[in-house]
GROMACS .gro file of N, CA and C in nm:
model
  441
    1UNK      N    1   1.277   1.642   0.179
    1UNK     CA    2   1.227   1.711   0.296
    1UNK      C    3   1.329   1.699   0.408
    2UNK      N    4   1.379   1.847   0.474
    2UNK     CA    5   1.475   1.831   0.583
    2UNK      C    6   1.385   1.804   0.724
    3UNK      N    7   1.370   1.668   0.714
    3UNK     CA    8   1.318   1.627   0.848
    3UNK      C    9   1.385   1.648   1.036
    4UNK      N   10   1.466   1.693   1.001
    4UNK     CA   11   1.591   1.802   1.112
    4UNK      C   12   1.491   1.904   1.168
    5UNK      N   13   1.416   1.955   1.100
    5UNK     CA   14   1.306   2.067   1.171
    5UNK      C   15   1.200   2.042   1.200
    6UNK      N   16   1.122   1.880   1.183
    6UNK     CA   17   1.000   1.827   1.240
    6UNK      C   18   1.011   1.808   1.395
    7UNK      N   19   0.927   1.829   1.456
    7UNK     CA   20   0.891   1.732   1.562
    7UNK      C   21   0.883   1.622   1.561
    8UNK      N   22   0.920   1.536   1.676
    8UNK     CA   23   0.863   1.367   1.622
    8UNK      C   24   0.755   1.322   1.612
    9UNK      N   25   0.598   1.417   1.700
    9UNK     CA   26   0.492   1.465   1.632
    9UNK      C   27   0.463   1.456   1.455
   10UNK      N   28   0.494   1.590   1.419
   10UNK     CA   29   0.479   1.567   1.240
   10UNK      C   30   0.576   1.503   1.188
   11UNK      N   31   0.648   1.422   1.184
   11UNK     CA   32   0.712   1.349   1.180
   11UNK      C   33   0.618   1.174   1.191
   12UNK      N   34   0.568   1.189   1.284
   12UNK     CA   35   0.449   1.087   1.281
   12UNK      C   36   0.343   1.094   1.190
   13UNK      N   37   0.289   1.237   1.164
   13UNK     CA   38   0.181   1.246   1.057
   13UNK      C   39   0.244   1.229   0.897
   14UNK      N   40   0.348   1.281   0.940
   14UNK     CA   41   0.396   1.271   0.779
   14UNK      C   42   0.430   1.124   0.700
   15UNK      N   43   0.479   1.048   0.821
   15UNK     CA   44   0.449   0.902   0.769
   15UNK      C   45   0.314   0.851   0.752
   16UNK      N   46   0.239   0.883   0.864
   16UNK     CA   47   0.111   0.823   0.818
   16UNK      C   48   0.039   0.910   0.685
   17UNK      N   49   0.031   1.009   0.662
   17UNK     CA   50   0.004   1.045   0.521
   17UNK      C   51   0.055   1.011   0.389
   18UNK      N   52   0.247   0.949   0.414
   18UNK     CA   53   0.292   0.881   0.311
   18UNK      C   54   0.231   0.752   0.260
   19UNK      N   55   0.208   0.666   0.404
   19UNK     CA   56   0.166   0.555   0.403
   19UNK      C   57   0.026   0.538   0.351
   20UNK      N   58  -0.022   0.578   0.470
   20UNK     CA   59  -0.183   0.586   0.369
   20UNK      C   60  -0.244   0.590   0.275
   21UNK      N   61  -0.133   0.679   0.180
   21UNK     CA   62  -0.213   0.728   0.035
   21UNK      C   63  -0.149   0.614  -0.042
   22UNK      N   64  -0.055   0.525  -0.006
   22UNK     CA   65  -0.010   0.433  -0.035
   22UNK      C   66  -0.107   0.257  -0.034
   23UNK      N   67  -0.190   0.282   0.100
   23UNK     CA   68  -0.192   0.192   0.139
   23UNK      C   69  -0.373   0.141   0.073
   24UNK      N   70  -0.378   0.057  -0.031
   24UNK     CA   71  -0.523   0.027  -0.077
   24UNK      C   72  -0.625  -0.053   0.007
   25UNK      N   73  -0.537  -0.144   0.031
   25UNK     CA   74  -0.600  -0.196   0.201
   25UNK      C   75  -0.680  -0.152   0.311
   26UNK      N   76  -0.590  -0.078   0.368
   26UNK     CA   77  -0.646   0.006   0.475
   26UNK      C   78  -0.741   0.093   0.460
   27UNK      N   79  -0.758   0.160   0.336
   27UNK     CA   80  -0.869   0.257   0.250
   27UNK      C   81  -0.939   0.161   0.188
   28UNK      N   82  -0.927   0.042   0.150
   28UNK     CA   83  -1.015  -0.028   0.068
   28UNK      C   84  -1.121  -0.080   0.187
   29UNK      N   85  -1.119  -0.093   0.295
   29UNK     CA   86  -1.187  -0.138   0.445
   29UNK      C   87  -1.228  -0.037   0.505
   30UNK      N   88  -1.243   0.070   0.461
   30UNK     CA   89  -1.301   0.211   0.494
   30UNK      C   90  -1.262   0.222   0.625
   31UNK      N   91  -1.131   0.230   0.686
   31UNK     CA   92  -1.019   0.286   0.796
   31UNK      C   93  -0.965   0.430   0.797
   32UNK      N   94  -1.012   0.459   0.905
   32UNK     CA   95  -0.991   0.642   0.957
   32UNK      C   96  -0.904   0.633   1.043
   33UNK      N   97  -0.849   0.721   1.069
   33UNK     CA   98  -0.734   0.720   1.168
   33UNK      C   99  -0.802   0.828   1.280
   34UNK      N  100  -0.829   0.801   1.398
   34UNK     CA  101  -0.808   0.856   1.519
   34UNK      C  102  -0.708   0.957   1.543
   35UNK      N  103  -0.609   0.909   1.565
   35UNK     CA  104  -0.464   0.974   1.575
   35UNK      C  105  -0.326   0.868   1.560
   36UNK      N  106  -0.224   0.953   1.547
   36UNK     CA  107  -0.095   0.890   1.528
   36UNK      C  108  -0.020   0.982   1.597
   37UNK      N  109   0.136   0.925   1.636
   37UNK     CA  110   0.214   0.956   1.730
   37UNK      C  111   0.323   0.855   1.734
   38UNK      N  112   0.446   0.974   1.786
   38UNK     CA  113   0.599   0.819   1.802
   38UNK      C  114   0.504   0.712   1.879
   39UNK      N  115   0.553   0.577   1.810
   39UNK     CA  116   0.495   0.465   1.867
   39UNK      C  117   0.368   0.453   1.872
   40UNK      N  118   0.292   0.514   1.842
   40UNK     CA  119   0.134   0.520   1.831
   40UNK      C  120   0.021   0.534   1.720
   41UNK      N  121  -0.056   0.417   1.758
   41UNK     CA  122  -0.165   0.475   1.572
   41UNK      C  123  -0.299   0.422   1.679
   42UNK      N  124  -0.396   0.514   1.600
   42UNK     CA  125  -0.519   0.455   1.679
   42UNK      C  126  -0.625   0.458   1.557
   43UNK      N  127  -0.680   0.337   1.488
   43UNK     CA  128  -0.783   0.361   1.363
   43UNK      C  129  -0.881   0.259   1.398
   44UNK      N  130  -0.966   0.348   1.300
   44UNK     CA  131  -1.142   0.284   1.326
   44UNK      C  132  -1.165   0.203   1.189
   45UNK      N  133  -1.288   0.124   1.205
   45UNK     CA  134  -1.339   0.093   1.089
   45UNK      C  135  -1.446   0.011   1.086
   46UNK      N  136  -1.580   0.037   1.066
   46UNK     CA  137  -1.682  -0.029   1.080
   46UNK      C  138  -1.696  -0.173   1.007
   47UNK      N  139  -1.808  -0.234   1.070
   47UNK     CA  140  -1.813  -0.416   0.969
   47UNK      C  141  -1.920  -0.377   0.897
   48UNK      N  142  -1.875  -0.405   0.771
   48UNK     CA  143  -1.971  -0.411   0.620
   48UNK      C  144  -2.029  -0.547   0.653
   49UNK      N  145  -2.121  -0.574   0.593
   49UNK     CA  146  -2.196  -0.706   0.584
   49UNK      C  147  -2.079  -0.821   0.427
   50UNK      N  148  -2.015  -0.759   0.375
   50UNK     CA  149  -1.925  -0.812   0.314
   50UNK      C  150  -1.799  -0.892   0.422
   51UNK      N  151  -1.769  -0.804   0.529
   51UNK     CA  152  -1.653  -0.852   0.641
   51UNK      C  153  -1.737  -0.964   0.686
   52UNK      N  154  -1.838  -1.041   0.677
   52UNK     CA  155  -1.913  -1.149   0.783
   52UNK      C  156  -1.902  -1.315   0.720
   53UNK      N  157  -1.881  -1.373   0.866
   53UNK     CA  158  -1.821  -1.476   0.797
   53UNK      C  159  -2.001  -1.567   0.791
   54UNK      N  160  -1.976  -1.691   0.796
   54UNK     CA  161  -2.090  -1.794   0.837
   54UNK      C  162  -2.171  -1.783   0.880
   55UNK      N  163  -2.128  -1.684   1.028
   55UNK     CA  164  -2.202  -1.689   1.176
   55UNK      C  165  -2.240  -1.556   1.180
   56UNK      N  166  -2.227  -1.441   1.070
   56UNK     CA  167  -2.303  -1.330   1.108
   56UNK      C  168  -2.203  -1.248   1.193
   57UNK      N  169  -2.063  -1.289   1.188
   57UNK     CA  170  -1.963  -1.198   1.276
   57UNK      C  171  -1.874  -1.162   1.206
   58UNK      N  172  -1.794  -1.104   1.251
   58UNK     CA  173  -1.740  -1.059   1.184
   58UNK      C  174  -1.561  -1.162   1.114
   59UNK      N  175  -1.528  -1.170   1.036
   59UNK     CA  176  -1.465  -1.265   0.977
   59UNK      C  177  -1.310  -1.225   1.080
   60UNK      N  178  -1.239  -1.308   1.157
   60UNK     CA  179  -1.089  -1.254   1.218
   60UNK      C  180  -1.005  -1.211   1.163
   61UNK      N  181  -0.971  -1.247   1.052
   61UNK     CA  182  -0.880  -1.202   0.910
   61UNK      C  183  -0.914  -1.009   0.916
   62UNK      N  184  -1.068  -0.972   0.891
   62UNK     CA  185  -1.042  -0.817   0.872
   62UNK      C  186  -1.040  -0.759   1.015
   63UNK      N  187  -1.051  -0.853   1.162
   63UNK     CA  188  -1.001  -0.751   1.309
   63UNK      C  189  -0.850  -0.783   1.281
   64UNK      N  190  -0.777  -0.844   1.263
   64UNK     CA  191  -0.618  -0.873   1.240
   64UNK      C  192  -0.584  -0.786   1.130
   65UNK      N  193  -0.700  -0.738   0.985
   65UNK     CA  194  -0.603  -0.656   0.955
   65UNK      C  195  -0.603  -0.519   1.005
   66UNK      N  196  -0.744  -0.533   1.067
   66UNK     CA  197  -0.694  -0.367   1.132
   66UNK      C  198  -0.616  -0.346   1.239
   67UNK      N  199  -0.611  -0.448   1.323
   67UNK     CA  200  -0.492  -0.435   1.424
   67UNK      C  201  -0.327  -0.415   1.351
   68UNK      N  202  -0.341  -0.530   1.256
   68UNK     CA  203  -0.237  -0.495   1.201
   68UNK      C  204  -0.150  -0.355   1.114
   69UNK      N  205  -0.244  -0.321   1.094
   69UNK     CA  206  -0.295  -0.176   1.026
   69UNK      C  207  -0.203  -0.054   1.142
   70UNK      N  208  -0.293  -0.061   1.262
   70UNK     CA  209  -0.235   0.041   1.335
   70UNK      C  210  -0.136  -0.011   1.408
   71UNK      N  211  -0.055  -0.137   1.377
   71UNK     CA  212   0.055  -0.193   1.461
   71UNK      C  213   0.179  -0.138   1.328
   72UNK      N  214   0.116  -0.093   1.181
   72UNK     CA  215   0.195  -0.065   1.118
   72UNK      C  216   0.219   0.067   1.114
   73UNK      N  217   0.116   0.159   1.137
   73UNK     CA  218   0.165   0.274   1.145
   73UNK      C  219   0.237   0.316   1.271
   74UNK      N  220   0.189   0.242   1.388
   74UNK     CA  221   0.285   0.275   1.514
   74UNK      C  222   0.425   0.248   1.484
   75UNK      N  223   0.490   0.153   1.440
   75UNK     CA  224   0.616   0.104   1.451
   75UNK      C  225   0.689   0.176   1.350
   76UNK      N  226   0.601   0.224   1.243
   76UNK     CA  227   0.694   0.326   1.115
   76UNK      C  228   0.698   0.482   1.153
   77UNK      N  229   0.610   0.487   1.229
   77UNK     CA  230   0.629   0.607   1.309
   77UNK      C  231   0.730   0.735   1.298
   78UNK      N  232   0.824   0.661   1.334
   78UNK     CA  233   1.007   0.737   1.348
   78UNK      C  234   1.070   0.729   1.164
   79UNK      N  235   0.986   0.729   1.078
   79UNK     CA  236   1.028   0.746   0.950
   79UNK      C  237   1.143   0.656   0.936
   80UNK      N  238   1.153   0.550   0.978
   80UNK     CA  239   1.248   0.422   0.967
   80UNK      C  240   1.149   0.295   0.883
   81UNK      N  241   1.168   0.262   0.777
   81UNK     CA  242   1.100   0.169   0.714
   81UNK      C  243   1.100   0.005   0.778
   82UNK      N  244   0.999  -0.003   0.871
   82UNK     CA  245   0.962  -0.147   0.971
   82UNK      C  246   0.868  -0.242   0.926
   83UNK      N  247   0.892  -0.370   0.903
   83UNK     CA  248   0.771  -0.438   0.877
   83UNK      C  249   0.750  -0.521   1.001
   84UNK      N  250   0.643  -0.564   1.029
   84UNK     CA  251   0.657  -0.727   1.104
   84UNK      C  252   0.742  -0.876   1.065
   85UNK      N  253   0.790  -0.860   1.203
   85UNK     CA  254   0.830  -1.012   1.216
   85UNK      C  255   0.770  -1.114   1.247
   86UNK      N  256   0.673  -1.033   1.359
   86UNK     CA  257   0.526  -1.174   1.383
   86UNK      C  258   0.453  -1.113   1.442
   87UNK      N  259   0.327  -1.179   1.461
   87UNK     CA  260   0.171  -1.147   1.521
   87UNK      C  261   0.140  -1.241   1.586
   88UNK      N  262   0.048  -1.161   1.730
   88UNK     CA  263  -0.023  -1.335   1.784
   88UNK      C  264  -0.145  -1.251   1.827
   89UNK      N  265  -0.237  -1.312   1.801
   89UNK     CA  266  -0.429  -1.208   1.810
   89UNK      C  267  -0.514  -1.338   1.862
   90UNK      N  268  -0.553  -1.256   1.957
   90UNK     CA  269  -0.660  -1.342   2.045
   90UNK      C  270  -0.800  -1.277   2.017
   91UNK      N  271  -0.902  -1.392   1.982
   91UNK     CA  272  -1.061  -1.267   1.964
   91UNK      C  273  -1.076  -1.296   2.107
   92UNK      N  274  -1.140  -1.214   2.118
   92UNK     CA  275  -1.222  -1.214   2.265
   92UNK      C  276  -1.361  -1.242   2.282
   93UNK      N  277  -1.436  -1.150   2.170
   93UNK     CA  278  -1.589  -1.120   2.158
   93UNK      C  279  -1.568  -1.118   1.993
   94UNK      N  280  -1.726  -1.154   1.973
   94UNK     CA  281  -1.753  -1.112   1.838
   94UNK      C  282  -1.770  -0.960   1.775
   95UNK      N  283  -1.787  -0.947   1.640
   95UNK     CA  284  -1.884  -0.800   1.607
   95UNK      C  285  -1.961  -0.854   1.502
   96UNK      N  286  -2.032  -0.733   1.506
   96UNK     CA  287  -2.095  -0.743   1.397
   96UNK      C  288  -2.161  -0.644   1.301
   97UNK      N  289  -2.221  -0.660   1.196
   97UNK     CA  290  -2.233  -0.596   1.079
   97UNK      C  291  -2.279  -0.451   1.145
   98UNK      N  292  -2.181  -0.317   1.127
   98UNK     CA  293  -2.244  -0.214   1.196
   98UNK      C  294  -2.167  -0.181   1.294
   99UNK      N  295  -2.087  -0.280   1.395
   99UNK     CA  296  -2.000  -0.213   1.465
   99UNK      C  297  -1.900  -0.094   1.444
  100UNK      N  298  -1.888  -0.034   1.492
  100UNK     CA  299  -1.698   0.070   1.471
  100UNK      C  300  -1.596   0.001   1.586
  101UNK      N  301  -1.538  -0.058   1.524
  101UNK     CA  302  -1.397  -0.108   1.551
  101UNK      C  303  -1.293   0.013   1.578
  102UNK      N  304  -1.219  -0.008   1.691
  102UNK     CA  305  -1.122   0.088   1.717
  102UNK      C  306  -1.022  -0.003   1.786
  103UNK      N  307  -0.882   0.021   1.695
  103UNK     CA  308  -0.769  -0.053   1.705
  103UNK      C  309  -0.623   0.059   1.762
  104UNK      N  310  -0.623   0.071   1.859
  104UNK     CA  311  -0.501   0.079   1.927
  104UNK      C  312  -0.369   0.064   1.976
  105UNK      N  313  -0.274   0.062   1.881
  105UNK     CA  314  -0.154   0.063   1.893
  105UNK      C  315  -0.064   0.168   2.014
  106UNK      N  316   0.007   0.073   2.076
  106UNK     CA  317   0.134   0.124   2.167
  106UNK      C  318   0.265   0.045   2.186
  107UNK      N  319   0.370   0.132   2.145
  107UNK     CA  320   0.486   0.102   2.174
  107UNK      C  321   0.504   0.039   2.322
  108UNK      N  322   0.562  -0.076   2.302
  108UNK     CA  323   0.578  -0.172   2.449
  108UNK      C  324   0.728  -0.108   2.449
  109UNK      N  325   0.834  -0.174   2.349
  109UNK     CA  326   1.002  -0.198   2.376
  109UNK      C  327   1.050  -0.158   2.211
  110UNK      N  328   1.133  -0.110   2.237
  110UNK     CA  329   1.198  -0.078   2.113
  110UNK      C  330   1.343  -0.060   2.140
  111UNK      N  331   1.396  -0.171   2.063
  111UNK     CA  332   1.543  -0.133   2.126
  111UNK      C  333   1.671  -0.245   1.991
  112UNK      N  334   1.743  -0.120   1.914
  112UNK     CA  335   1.779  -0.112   1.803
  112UNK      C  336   1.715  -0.157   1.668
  113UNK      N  337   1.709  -0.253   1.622
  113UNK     CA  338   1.625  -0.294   1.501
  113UNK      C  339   1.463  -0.381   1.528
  114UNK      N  340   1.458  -0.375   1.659
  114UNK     CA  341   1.337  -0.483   1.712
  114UNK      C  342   1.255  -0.381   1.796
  115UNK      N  343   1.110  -0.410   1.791
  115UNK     CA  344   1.046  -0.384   1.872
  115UNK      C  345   0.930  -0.443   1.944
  116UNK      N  346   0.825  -0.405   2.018
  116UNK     CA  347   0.733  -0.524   2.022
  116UNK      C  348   0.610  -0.385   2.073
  117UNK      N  349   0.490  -0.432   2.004
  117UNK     CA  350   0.382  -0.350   2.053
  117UNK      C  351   0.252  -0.402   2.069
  118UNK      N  352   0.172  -0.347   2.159
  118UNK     CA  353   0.052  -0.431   2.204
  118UNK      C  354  -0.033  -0.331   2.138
  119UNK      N  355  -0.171  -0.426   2.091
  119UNK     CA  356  -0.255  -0.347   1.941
  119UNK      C  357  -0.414  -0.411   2.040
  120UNK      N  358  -0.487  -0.318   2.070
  120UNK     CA  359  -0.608  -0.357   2.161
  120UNK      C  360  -0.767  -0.309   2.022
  121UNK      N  361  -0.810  -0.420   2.038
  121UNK     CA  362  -0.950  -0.400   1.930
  121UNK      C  363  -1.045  -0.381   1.994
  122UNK      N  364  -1.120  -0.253   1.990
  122UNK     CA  365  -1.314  -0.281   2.101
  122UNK      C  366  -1.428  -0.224   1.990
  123UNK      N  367  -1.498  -0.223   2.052
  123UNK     CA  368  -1.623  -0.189   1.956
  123UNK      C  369  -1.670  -0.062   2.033
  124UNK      N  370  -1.752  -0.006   1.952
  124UNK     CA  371  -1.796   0.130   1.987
  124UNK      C  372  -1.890   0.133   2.110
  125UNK      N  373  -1.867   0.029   2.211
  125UNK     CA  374  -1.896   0.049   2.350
  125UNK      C  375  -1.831   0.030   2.466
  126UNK      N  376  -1.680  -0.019   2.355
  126UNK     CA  377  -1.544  -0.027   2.455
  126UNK      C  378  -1.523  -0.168   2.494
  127UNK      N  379  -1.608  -0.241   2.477
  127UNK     CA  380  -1.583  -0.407   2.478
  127UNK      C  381  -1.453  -0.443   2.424
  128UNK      N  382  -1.404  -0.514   2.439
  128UNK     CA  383  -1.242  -0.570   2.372
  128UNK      C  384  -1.306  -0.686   2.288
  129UNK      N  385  -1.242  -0.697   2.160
  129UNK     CA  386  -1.279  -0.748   2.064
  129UNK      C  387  -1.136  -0.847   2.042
  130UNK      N  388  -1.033  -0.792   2.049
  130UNK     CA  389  -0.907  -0.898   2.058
  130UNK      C  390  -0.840  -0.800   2.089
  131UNK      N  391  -0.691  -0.891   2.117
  131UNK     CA  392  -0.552  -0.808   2.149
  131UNK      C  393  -0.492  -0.901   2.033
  132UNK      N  394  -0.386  -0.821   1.998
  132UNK     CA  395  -0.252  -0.881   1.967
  132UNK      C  396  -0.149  -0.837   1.953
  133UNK      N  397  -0.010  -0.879   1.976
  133UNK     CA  398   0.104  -0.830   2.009
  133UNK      C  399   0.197  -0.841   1.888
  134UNK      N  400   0.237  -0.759   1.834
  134UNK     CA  401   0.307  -0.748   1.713
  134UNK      C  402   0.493  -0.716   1.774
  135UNK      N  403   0.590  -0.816   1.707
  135UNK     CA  404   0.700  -0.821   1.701
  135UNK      C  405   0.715  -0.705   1.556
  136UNK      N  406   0.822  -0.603   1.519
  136UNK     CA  407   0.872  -0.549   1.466
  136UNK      C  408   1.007  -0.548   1.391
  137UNK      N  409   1.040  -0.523   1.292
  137UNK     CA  410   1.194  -0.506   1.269
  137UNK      C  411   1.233  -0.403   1.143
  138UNK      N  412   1.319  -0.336   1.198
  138UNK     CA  413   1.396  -0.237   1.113
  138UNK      C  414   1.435  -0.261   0.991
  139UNK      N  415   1.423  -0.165   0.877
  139UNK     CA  416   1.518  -0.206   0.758
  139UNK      C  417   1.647  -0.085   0.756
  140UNK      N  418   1.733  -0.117   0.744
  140UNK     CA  419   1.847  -0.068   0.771
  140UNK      C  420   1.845   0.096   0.635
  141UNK      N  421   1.867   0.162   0.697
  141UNK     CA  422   1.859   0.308   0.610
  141UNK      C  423   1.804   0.345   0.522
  142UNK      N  424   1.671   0.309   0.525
  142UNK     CA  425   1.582   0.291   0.476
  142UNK      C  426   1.456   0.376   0.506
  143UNK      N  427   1.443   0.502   0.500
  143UNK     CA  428   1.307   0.606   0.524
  143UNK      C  429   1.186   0.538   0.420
  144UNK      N  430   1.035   0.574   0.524
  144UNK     CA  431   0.929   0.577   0.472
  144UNK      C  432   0.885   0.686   0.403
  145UNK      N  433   0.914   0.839   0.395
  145UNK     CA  434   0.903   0.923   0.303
  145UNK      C  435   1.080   1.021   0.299
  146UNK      N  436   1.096   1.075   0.184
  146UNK     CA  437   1.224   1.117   0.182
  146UNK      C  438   1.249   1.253   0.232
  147UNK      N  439   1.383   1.209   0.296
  147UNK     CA  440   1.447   1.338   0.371
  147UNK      C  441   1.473   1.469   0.344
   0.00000   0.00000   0.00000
């Protein structure tokens, strides 16, 4: 695909459609995507009574992976193959069985192989559920779908 005639728009969708159909995880946690964009992913995903830990909340492991989730499609964005270098996630509030989770990714800094982006979690009344800030890094010539 001559990616020379995308926008950086479809250019954004087209990774997240590579990725996605890729990704068993993110579909295995029943995750929708909002929207995507350079530097940007925004996905939902409700708590199954399977996601609950002890206490009837929701377990931190599946709000981290959905933050992580749209901290991955933001940063692959630009069809440059990026993984994380690190994560730091604060809960704030609980959820629980029934919520819709909505995870928000935005490009903070990006500047040559590094980047850093802030990933905001709320529940379907806008409460903040956690933040966390994802470090980024480039793999050197390396596309997420081919050129």
């Amino acid at each position: 695909m001559d990616t020379t005639a995308l926008t950086p728009q479809q250019i954004a969708e087209q990774v997240r459609d590579t990725m996605f159909a890729n990704d068993q995880a993110s579909r295995g946690l029943g995750m929708a995507f909002i929207e995507v964009g350079p530097g940007r992913a925004t996905l939902t995903m409700t708590v199954r009574a399977d996601m609950l830990n002890g206490f009837a909340i929701i377990h931190g492991g599946f709000v981290t992976t959905l933050a992580d989730s749209a901290f991955a499609f933001a940063c692959n964005s630009y069809n440059e193959q990026t993984v994380a270098s690190g994560i730091s996630v604060d809960f704030i509030a609980p959820a629980r069985e029934g919520d819709v989770l909505t995870a928000t990714a935005r490009e903070v800094a990006l500047s040559g192989r590094t980047g850093v982006y802030d990933i905001t979690v709320t529940n379907q009344h806008g409460a903040t559920i956690a933040v966390m800030r994802g470090k980024s890094y480039r793999l050197k010539g390396r596309a997420v779908f081919p050129q």
